[in-house]
JSON list of C-alpha atoms in Angstrom, two decimals:
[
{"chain": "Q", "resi": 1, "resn": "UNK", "atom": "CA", "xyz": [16.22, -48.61, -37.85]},
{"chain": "Q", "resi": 2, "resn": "UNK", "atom": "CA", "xyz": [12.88, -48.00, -36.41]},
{"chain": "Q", "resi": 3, "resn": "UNK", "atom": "CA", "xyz": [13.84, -48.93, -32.72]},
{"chain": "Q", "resi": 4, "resn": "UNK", "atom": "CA", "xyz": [16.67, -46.52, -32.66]},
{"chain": "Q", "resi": 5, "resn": "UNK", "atom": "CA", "xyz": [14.43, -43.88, -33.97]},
{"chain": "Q", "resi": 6, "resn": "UNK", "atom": "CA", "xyz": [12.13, -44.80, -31.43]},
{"chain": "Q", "resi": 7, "resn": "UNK", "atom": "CA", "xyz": [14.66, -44.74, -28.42]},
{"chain": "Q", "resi": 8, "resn": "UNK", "atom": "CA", "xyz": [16.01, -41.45, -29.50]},
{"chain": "Q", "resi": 9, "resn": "UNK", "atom": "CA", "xyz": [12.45, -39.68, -29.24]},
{"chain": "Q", "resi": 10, "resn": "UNK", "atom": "CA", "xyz": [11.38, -41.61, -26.11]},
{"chain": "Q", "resi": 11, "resn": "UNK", "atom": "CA", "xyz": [14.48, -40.31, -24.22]},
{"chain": "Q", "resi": 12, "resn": "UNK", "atom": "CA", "xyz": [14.33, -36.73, -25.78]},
{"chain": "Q", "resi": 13, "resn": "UNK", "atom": "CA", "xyz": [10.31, -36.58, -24.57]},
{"chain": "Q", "resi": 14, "resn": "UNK", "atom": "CA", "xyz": [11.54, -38.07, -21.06]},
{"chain": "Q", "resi": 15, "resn": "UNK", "atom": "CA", "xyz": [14.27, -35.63, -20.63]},
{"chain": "Q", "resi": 16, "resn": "UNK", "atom": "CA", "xyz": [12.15, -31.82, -21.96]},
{"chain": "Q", "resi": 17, "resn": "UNK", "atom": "CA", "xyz": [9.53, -32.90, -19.17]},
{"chain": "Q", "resi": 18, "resn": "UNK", "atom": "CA", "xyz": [12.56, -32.25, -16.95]},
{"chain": "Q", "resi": 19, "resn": "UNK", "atom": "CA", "xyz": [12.75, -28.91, -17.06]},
{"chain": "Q", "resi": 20, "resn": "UNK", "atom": "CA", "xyz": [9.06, -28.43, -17.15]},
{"chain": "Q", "resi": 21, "resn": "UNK", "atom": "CA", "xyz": [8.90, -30.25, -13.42]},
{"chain": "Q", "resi": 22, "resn": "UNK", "atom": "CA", "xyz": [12.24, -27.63, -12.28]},
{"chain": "Q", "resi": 23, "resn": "UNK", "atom": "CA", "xyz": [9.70, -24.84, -13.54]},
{"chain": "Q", "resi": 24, "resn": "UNK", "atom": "CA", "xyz": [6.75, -26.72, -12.02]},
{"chain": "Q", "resi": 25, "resn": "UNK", "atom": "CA", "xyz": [8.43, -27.00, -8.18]},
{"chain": "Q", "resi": 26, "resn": "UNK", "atom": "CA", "xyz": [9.46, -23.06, -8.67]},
{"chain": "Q", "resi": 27, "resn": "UNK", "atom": "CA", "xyz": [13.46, -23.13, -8.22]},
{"chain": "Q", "resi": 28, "resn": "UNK", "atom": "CA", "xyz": [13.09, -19.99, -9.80]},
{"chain": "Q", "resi": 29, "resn": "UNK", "atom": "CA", "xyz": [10.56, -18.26, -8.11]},
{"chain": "Q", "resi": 30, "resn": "UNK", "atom": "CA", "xyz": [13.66, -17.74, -5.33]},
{"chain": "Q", "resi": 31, "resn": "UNK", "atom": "CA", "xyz": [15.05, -14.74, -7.36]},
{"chain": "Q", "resi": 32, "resn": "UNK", "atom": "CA", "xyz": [14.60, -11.22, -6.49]},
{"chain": "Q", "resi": 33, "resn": "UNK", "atom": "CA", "xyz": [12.82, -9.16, -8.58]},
{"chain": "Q", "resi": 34, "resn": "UNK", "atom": "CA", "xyz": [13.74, -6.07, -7.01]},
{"chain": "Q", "resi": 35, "resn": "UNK", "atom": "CA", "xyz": [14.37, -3.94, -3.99]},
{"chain": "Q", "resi": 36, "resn": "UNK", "atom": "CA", "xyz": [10.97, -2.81, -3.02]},
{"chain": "Q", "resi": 37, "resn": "UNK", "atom": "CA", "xyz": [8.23, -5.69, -3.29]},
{"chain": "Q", "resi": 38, "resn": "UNK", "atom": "CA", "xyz": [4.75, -4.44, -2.62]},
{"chain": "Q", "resi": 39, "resn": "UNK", "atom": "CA", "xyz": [2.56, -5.53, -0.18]},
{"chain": "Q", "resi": 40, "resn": "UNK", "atom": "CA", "xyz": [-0.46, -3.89, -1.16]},
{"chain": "Q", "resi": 41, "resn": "UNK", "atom": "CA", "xyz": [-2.58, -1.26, -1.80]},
{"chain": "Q", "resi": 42, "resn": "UNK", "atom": "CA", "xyz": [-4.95, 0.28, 0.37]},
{"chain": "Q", "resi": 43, "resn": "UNK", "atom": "CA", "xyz": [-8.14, 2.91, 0.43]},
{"chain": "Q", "resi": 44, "resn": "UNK", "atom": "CA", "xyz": [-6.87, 6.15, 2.27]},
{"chain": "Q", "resi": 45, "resn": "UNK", "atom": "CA", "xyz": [-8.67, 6.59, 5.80]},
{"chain": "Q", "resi": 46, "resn": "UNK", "atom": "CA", "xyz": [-10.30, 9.87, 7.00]},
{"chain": "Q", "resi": 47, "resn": "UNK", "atom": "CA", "xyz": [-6.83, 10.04, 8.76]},
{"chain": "Q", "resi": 48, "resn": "UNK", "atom": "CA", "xyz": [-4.13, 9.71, 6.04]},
{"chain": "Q", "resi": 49, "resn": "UNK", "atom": "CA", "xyz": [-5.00, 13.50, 5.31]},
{"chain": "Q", "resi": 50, "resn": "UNK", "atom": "CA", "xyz": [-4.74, 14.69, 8.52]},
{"chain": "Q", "resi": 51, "resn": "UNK", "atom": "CA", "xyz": [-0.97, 13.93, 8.66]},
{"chain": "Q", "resi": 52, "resn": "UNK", "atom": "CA", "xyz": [0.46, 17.17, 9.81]},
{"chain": "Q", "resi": 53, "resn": "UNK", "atom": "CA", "xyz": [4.23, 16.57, 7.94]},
{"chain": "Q", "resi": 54, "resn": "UNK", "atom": "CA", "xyz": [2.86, 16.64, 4.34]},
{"chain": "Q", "resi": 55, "resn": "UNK", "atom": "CA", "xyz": [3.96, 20.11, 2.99]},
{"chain": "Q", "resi": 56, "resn": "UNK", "atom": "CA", "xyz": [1.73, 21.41, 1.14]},
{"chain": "Q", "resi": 57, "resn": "UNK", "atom": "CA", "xyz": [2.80, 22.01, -2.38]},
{"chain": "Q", "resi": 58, "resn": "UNK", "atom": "CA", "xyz": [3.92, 25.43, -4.10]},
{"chain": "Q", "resi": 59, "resn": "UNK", "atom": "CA", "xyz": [2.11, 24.50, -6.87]},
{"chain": "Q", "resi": 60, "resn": "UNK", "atom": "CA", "xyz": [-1.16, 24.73, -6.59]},
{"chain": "Q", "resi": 61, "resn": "UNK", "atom": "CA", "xyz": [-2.55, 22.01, -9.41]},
{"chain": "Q", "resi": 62, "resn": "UNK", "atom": "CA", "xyz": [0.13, 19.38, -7.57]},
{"chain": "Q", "resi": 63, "resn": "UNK", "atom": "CA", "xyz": [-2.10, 16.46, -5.44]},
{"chain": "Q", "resi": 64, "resn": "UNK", "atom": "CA", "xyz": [-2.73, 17.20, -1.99]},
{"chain": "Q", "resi": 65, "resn": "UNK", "atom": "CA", "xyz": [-2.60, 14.52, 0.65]},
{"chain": "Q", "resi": 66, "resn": "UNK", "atom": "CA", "xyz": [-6.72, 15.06, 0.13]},
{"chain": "Q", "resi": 67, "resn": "UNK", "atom": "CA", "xyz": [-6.35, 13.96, -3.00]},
{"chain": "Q", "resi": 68, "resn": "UNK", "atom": "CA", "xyz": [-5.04, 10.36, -2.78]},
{"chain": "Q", "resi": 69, "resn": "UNK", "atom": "CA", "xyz": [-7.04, 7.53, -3.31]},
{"chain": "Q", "resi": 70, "resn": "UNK", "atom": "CA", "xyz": [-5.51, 5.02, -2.16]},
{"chain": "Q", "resi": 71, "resn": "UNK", "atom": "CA", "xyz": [-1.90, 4.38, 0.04]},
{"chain": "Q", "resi": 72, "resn": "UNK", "atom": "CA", "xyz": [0.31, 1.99, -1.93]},
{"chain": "Q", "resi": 73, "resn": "UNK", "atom": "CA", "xyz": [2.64, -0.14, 0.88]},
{"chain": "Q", "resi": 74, "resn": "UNK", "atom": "CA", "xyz": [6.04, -1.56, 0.06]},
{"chain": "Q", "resi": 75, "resn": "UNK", "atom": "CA", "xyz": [8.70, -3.07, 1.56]},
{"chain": "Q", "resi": 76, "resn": "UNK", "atom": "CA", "xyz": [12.51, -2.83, 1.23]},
{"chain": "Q", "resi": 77, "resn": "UNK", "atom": "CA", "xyz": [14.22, -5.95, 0.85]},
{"chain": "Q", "resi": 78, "resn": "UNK", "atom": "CA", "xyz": [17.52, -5.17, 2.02]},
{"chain": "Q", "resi": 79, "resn": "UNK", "atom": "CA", "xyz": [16.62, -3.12, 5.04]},
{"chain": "Q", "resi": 80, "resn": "UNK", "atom": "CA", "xyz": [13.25, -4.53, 6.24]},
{"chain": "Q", "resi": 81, "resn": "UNK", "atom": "CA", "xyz": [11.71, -0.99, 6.14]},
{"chain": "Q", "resi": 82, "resn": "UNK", "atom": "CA", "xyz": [7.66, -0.25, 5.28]},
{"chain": "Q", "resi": 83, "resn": "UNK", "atom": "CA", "xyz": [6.54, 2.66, 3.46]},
{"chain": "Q", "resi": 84, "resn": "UNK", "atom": "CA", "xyz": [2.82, 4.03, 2.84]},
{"chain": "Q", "resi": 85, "resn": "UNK", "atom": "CA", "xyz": [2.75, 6.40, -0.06]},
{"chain": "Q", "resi": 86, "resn": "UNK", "atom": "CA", "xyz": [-0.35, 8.29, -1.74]},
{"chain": "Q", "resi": 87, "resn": "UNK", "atom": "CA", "xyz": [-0.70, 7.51, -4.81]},
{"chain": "Q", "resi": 88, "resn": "UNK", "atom": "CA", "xyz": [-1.22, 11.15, -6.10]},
{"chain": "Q", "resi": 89, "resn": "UNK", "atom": "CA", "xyz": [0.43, 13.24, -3.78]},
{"chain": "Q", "resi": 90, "resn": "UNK", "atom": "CA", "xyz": [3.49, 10.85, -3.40]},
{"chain": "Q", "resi": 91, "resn": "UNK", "atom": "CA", "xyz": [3.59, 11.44, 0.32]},
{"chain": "Q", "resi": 92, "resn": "UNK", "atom": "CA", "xyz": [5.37, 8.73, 2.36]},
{"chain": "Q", "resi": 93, "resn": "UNK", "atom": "CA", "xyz": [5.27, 7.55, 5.79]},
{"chain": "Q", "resi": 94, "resn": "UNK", "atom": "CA", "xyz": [7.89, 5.18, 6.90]},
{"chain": "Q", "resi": 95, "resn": "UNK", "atom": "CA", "xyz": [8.20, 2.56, 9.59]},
{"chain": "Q", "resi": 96, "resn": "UNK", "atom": "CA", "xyz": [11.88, 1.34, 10.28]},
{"chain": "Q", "resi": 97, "resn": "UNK", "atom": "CA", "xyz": [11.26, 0.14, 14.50]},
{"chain": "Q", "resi": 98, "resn": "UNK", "atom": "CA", "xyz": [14.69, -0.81, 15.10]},
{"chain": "Q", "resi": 99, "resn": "UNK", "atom": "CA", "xyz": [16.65, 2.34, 13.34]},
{"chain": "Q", "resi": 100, "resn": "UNK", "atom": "CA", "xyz": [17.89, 4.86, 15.98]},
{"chain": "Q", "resi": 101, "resn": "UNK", "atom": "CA", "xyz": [16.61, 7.67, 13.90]},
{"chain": "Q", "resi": 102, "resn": "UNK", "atom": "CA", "xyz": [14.12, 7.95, 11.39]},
{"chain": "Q", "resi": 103, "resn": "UNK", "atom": "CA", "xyz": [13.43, 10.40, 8.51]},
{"chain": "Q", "resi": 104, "resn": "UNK", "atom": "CA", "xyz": [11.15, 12.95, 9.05]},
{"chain": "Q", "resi": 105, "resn": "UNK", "atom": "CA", "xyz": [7.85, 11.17, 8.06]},
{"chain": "Q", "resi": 106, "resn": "UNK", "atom": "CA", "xyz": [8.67, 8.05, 9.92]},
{"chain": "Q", "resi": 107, "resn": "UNK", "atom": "CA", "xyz": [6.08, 6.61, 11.97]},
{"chain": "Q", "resi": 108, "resn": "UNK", "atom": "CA", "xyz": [4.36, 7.65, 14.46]},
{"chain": "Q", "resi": 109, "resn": "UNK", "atom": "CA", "xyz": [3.06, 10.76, 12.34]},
{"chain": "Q", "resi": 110, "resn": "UNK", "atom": "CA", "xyz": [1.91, 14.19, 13.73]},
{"chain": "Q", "resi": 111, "resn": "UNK", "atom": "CA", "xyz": [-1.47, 14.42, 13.18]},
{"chain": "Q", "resi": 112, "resn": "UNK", "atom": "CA", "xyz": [-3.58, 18.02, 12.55]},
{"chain": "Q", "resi": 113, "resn": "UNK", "atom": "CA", "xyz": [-6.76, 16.18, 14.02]},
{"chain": "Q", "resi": 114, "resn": "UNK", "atom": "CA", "xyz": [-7.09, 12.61, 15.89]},
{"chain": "Q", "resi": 115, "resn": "UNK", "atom": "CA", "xyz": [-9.84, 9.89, 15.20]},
{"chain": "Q", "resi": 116, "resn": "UNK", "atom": "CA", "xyz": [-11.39, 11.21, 18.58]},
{"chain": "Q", "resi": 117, "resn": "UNK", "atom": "CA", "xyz": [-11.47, 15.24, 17.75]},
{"chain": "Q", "resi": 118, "resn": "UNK", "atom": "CA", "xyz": [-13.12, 13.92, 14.06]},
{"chain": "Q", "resi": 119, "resn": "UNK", "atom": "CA", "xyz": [-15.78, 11.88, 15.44]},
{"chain": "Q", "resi": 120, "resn": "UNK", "atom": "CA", "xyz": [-16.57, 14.14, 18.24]},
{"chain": "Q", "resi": 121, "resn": "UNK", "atom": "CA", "xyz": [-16.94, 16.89, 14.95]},
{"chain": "Q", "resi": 122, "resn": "UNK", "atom": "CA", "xyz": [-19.35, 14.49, 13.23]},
{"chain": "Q", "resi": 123, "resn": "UNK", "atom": "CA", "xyz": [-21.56, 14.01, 16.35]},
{"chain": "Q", "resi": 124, "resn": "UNK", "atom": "CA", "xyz": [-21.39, 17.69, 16.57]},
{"chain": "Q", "resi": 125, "resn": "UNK", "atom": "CA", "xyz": [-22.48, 18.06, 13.17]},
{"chain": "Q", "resi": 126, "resn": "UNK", "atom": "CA", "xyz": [-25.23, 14.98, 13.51]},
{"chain": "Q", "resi": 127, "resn": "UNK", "atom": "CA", "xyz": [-26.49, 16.60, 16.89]},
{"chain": "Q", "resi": 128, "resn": "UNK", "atom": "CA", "xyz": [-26.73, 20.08, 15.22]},
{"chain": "Q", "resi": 129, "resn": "UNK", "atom": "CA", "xyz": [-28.60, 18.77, 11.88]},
{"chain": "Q", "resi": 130, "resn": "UNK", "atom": "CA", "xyz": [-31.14, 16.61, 13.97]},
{"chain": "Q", "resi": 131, "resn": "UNK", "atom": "CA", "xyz": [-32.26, 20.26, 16.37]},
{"chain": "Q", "resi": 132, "resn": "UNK", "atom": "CA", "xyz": [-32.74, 22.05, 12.90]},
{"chain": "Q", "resi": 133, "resn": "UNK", "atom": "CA", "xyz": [-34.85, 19.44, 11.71]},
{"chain": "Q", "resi": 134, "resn": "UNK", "atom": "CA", "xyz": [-37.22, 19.25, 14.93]},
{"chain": "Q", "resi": 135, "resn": "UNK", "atom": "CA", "xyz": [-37.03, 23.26, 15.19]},
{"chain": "Q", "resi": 136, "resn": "UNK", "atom": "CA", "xyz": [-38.64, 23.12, 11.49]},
{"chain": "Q", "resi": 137, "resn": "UNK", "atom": "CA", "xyz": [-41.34, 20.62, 12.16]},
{"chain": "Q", "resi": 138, "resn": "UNK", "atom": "CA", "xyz": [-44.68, 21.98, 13.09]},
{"chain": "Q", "resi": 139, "resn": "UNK", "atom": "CA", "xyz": [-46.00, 20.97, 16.16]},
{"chain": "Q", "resi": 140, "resn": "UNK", "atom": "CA", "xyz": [-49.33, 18.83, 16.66]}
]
């Protein structure tokens, strides 16, 4: 009686450590969870609020594109396209290369200022600080 008792729990403990090794080697991990799987998020650069496309809201409490933190990036699984969207104003920029046309905030974006015209402002503003600052000090 004992050996049969015995067999029977041997070859039950054997055969549940089967489907712990399917779970183990991820045969499930192959189905989709969704449409849009996210690549990341990102902190907004000085130029995500320059993008000249974002309407500005009629409401005035709604987020600006000044306003966003950070730019959360996704990716559509069934048509390959990227899209950056602020995560308070809920502006999106999209990046589909190989579509003929692209919605109106596809990439490349209209920008208000470029990189260039911001850093040739802070220089400006660096250059104009430093001359007050030796125009105050006394001189020996």
């Amino acid at each position: 009686m004992r050996v049969p008792m015995i067999s029977v729990l041997i070859i039950g403990y054997a055969l549940s450590g089967c489907s712990e090794r399917a779970a183990i080697s991820g045969s499930g991990a192959s189905k989709s969870q969704g449409r849009y799987a996210g690549i990341g998020t990102y902190p907004t650069g000085r130029l995500w609020e320059q993008a000249a496309q974002a309407a500005a809201p009629a409401d005035a409490a709604m987020a600006k594109l000044e306003d966003d933190e950070n730019v959360i990036v996704v990716i559509d699984s069934q048509t390959g396209e990227v899209r950056q969207c602020g995560d308070h104003s809920g502006f999106c920029v999209t990046m589909t290369p190989w579509a003929a046309q692209g919605p109106r905030t596809a990439a490349p974006v209209k920008l208000k200022k470029h990189a260039a015209d911001l850093d040739a402002e802070d220089q400006a503003k660096a250059e104009g600080s430093d001359s007050a600052v030796n125009a105050a000090a006394p001189a020996q």
